[in-house]
CSV table of C-alpha atoms and ligand atoms in Angstrom, one decimal:
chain,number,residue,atom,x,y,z
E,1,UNK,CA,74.8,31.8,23.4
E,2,UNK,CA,75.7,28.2,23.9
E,3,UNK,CA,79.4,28.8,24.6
E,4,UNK,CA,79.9,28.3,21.3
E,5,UNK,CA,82.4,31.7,21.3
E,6,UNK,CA,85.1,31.7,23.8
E,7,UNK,CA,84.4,34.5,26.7
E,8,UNK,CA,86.6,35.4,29.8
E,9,UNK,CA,83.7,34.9,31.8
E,10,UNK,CA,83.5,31.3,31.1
E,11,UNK,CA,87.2,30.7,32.4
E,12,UNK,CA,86.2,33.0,35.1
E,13,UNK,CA,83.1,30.7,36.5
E,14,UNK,CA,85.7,27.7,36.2
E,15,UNK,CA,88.2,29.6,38.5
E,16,UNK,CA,85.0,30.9,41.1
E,17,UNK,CA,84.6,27.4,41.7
E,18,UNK,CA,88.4,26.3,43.4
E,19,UNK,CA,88.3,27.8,47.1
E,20,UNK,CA,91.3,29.4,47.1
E,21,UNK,CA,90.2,32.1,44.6
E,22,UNK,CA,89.1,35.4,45.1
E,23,UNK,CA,87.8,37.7,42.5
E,24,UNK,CA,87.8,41.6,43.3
E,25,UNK,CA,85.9,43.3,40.7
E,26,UNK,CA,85.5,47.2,40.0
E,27,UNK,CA,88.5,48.3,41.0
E,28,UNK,CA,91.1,50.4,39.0
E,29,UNK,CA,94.8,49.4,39.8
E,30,UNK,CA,97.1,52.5,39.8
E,31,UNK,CA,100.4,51.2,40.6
E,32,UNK,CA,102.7,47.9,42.1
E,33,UNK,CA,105.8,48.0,44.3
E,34,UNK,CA,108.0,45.0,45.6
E,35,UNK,CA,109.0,44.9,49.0
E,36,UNK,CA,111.0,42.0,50.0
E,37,UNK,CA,109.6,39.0,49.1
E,38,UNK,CA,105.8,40.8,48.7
E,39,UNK,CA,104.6,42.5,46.4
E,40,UNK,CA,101.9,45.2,47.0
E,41,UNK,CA,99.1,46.3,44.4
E,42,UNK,CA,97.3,49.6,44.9
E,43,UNK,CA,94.0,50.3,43.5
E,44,UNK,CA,90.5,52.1,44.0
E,45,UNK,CA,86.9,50.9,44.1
E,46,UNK,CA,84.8,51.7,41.3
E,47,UNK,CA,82.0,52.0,44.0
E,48,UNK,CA,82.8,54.4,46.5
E,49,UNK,CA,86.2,55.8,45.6
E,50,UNK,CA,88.0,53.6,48.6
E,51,UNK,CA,91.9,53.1,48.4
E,52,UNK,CA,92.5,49.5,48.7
E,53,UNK,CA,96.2,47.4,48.8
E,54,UNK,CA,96.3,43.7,48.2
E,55,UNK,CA,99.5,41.7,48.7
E,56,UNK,CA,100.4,38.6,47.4
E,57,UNK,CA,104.1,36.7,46.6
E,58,UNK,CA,103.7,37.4,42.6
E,59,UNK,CA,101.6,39.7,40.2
E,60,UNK,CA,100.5,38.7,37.1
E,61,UNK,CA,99.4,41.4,35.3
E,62,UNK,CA,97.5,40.8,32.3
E,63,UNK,CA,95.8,44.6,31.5
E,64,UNK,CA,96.1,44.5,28.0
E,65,UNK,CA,99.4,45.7,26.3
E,66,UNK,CA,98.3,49.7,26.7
E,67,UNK,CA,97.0,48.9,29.8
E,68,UNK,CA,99.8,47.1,31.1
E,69,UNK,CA,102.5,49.3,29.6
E,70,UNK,CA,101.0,52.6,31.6
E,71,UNK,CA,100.9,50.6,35.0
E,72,UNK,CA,104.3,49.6,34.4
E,73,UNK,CA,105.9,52.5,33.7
E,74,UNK,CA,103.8,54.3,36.4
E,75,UNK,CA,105.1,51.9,39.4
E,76,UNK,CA,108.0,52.3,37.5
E,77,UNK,CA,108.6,55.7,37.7
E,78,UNK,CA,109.6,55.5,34.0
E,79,UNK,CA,108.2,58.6,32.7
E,80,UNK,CA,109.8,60.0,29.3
E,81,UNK,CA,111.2,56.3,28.4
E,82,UNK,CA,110.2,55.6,25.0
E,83,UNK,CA,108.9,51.5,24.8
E,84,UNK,CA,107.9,49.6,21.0
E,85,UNK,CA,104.7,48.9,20.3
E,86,UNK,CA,103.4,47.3,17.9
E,87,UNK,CA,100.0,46.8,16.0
E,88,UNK,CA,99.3,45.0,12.8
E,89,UNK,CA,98.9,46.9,10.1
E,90,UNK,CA,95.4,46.1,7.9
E,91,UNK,CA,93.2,46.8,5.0
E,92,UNK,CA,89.8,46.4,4.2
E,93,UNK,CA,88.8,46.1,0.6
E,94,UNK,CA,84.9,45.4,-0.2
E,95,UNK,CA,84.5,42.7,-3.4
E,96,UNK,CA,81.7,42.1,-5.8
E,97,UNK,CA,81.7,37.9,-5.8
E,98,UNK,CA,80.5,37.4,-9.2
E,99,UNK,CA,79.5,33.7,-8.6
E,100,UNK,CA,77.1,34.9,-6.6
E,101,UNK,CA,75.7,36.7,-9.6
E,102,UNK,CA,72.0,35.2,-9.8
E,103,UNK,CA,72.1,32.7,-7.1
E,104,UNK,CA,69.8,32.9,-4.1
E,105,UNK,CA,71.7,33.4,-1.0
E,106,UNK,CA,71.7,31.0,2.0
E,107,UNK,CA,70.3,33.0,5.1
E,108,UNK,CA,71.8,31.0,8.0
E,109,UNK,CA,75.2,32.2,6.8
E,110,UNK,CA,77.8,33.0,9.9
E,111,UNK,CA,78.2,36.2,10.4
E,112,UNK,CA,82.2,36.4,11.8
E,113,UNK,CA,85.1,35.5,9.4
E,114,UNK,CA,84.1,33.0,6.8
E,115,UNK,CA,87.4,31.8,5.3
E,116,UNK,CA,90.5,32.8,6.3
E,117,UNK,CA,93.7,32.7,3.4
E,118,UNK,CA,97.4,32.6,4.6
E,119,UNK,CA,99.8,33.8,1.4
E,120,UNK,CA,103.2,33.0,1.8
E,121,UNK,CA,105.9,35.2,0.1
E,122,UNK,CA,109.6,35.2,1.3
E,123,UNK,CA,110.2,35.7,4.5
E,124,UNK,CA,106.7,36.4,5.6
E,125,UNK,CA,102.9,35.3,5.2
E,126,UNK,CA,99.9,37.7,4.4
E,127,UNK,CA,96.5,36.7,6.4
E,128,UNK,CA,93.3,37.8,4.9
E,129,UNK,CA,89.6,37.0,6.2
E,130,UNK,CA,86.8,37.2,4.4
E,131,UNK,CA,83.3,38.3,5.5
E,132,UNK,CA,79.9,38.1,4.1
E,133,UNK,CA,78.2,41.6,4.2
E,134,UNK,CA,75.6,40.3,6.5
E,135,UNK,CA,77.5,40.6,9.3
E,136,UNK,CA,77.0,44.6,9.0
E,137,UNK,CA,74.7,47.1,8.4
E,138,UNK,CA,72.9,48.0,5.5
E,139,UNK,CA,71.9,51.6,6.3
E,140,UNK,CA,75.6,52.6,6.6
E,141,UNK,CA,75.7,51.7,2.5
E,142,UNK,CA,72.6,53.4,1.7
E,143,UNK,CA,74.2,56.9,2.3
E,144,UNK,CA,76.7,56.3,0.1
E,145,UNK,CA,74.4,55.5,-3.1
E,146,UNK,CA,73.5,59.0,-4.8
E,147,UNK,CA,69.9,57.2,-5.0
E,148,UNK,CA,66.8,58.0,-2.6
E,149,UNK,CA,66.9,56.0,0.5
E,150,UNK,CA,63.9,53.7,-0.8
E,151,UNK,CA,65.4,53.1,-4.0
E,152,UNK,CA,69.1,52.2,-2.6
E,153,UNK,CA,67.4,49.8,0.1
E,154,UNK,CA,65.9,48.0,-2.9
E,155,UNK,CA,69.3,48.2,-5.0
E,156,UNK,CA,71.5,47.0,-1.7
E,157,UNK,CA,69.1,44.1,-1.0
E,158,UNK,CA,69.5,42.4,-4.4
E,159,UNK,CA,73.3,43.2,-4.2
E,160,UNK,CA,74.4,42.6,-0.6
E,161,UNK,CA,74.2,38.9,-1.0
E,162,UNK,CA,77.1,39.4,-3.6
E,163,UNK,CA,79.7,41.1,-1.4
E,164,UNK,CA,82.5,39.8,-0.1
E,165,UNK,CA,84.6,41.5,2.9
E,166,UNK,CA,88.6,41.1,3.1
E,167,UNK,CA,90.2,42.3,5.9
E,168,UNK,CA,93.9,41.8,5.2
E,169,UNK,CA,96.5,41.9,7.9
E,170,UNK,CA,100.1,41.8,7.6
E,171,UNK,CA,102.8,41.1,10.4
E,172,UNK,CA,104.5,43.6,12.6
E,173,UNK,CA,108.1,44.7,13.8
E,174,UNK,CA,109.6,46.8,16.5
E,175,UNK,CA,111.3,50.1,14.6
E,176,UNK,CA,112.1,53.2,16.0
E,177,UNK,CA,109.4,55.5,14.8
E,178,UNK,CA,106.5,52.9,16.7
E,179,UNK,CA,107.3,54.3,20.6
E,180,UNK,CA,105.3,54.6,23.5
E,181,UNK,CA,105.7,57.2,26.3
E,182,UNK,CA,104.3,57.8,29.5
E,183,UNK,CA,104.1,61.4,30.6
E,184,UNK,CA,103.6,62.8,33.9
E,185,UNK,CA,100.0,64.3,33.7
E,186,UNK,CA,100.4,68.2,35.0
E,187,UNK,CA,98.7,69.8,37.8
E,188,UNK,CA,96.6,66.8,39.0
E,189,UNK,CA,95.8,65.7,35.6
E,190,UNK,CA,95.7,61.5,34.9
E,191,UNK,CA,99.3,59.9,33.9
E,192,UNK,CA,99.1,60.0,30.0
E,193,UNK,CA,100.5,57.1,27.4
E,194,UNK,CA,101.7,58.8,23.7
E,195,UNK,CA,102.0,56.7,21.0
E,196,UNK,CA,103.9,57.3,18.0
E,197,UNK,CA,103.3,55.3,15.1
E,198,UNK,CA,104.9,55.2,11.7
E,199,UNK,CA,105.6,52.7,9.4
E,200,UNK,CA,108.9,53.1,7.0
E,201,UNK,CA,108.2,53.5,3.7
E,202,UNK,CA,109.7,50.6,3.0
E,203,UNK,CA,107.0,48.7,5.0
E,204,UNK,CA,104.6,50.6,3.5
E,205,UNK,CA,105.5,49.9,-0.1
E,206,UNK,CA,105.6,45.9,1.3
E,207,UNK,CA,102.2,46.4,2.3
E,208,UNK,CA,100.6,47.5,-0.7
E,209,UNK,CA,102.8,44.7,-3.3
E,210,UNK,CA,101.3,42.3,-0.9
E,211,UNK,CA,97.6,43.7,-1.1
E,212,UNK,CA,97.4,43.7,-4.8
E,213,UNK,CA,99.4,39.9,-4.6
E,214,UNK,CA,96.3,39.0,-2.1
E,215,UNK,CA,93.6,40.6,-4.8
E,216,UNK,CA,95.4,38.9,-7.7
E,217,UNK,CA,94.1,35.4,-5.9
E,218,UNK,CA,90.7,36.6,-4.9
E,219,UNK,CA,90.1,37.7,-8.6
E,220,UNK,CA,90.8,34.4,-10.1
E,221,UNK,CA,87.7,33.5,-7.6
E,222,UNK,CA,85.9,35.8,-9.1
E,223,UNK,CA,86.4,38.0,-6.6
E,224,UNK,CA,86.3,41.7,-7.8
E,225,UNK,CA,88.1,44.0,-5.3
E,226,UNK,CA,86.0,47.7,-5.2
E,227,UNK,CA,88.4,49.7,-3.3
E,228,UNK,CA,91.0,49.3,-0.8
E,229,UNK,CA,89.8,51.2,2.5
E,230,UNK,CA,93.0,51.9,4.9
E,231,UNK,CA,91.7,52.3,8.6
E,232,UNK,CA,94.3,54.1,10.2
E,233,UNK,CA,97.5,53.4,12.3
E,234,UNK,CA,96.5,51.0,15.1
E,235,UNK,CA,93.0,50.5,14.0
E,236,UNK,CA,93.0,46.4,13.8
E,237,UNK,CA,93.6,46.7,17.8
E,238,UNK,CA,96.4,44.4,18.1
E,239,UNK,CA,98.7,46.0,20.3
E,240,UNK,CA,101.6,44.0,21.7
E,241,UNK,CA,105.5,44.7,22.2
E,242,UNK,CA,105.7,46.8,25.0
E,243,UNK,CA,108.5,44.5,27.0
E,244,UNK,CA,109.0,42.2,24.8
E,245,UNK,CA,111.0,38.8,25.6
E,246,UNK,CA,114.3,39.9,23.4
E,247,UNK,CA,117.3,37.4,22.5
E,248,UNK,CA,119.7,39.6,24.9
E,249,UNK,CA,119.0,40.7,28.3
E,250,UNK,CA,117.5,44.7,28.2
E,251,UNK,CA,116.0,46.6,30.8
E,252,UNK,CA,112.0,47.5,30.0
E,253,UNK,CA,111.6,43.5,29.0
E,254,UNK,CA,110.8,40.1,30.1
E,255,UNK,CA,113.0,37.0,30.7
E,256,UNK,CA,111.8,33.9,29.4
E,257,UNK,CA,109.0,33.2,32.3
E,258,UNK,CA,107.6,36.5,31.3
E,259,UNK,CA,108.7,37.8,34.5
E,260,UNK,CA,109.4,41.7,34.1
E,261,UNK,CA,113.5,42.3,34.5
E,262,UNK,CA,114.5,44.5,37.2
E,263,UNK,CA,111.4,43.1,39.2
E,264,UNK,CA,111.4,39.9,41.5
E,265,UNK,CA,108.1,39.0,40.7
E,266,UNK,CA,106.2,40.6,38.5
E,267,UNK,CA,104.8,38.7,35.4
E,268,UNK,CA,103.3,40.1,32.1
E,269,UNK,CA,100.9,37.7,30.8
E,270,UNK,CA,99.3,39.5,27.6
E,271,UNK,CA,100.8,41.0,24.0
E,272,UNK,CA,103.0,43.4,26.1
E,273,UNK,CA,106.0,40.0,25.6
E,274,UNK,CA,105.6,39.4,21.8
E,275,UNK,CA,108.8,40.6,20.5
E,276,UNK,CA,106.7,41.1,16.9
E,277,UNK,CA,103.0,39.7,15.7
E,278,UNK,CA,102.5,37.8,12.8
E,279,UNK,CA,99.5,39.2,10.5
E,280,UNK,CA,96.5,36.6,12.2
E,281,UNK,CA,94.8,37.8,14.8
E,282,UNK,CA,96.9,37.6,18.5
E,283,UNK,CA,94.6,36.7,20.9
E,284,UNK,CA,94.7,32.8,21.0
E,285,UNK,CA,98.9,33.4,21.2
E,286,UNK,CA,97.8,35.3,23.6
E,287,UNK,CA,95.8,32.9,25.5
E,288,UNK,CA,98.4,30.7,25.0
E,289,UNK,CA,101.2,32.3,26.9
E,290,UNK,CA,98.7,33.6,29.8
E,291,UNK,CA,98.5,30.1,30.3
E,292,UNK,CA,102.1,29.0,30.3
E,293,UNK,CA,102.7,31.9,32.7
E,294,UNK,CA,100.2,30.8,35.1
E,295,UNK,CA,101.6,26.9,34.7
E,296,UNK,CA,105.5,28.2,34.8
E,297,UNK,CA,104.6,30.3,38.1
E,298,UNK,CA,103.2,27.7,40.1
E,299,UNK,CA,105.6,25.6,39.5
E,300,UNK,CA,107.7,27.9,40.9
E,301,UNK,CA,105.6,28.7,43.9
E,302,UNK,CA,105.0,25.1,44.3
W,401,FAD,C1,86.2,45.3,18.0
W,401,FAD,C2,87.4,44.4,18.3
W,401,FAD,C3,87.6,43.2,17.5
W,401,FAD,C4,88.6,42.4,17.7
W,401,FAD,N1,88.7,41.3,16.9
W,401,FAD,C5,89.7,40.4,17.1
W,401,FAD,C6,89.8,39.2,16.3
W,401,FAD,O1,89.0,38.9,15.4
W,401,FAD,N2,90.9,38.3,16.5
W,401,FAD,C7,91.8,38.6,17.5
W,401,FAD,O2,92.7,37.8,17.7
W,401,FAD,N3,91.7,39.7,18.2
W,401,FAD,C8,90.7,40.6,18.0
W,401,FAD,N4,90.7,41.8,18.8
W,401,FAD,C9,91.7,42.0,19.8
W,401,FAD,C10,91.4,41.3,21.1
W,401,FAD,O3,90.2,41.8,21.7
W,401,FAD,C11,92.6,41.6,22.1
W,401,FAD,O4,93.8,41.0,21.5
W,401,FAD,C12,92.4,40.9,23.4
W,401,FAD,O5,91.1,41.2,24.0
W,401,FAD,C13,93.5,41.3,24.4
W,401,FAD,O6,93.3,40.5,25.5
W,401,FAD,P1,93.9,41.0,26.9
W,401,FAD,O7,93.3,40.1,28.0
W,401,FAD,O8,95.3,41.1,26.8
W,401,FAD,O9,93.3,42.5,27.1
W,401,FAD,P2,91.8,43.0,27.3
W,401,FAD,O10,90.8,42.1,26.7
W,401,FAD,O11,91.9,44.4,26.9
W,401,FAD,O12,91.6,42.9,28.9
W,401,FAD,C14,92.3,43.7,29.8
W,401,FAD,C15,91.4,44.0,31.0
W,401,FAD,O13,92.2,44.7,32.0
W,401,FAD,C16,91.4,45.7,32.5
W,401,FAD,N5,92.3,46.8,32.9
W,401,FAD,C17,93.1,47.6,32.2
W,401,FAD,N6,93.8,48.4,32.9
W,401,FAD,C18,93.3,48.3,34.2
W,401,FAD,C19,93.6,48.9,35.5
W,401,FAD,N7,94.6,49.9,35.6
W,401,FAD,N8,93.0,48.5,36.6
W,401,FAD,C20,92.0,47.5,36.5
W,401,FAD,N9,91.7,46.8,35.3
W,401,FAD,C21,92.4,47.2,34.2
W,401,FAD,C22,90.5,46.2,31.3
W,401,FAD,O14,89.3,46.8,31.8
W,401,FAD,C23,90.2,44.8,30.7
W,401,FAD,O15,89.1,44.2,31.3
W,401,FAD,C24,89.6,42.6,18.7
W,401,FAD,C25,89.4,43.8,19.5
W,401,FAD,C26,88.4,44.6,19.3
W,401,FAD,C27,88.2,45.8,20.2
């Protein structure tokens, strides 16, 4: 309410308002070609099914980094060519705040991250956040108390107030065991991405040392760390990488306008161009370089 978190369909009502744009919602772009100086996107209606092909004399595609990387690869034809990817890697470890130990609790508390912490160790920075448990839900605690449900709820109300949530995040890096692939789908079947993600165990060993480095600071605030809860390869869902902006000239990658190599003028404008992601969240970076794309290219169809 009250703008006072950023949505897309705020920017969107700004842009609604120039007259020389034109928004064509509910429809599912399946692939781009270049001809000459045009270049022709293909998509269907949502409602009703209808093939539809827009023309313009750039395309900036912004479909999120999975999104993006199947279309590319699609109008590509560049099945069975493996791409990085890249997602931070995260942990979630639940924390009895003892100073909250007989205090009442402030009700109005904000419910998204309430503190974030930045630890710097050589050559890299660990991010954590830290969340009240208010923000979630009670009843998915109460079955994990070998109590009856009535005497749990009473239990987790006095001890909610005491929780404290980190989510800790660390950076990420192109390797060549985190690939994506687009195969062919057989016999009429949908175009398919496959992801392949594993860390090294070298990563993985840096991943817990900085965890436990993190916890080390949070106890000395009192801070008692319950359990480390590991969600899974790609489960903070910060994707980026795909064709990155590299230091040498590659195929599958973007020059420094973000402009797709081995196209004229085709521009990626979300994490697809991050050539690795630092542990804090991605989107305002993210938001960042959307924008200098959309500055750089009409300056250069000025
Ligand atoms: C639960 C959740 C929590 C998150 N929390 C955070 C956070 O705290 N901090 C943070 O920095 N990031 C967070 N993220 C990540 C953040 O949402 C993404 O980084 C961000 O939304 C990516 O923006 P984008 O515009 O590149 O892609 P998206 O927001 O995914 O937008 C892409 C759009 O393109 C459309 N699209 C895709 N393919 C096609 C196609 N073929 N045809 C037509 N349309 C298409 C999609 O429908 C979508 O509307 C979170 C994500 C989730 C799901």
């Amino acid at each position: 309410m009250d703008r006072s978190v950023y949505r897309p369909q705020w920017t969107l009502a700004e842009l609604q308002a120039a007259p020389n744009f034109t928004y064509a919602s509910r429809r599912f772009v399946h692939a781009f070609e270049e001809d000459g100086d045009r270049v022709r996107v293909r998509s269907t209606s949502i409602d009703g099914g209808t093939e539809e092909c827009h023309e313009g004399r750039a395309l900036v595609i912004a479909a999120g980094t999975l999104g993006t990387a199947w279309l590319v690869l699609r109008s590509l034809a560049r099945y069975d060519t493996p791409v990085p990817i890249l997602c931070n890697p995260y942990a979630y470890v639940p924390t009895l705040n003892l100073g909250m130990l007989g205090r009442t609790p402030c009700d109005r508390r904000y419910s998204l991250g309430q503190l974030t912490a930045i630890v710097r160790v050589p050559g890299r920075i660990i991010q954590a956040q830290v969340f009240s448990y208010r923000s979630l839900l009670t009843f998915k605690l109460m079955k994990e108390l070998p109590l009856a449900y009535r005497e749990s709820l009473r239990l987790l109300r006095l001890l909610v107030p005491n929780f404290a949530i980190l989510g800790i995040h660390h950076e990420d890096r192109p390797s060549p065991d985190k690939l994506c692939v687009l195969r062919r789908g057989e016999r009429g079947a949908p175009d398919r991405l496959e992801i392949q993600y594993r860390p090294s165990e070298e990563e993985v060993r840096m991943h817990v040392a900085d965890e436990r480095l993190v916890l080390r600071f949070f106890r000395r605030l009192r801070c008692v760390p319950l359990r480390t809860i590991r969600p899974g390869h790609g489960a903070s869902l910060h994707y980026a990488g795909t064709f990155p902006i590299p230091a040498s000239e590659r195929e599958l990658t973007c020059d420094r306008d973000s402009r797709l190599r081995g196209t004229r003028a085709v521009y990626l404008a979300d994490g697809s161009i991050f050539p690795w992601i630092p542990p804090k969240g991605l989107t305002f970076n993210l938001m960042a370089n959307a924008d200098r794309v959309g500055t750089r290219l009409a300056e250069l169809l000025a």
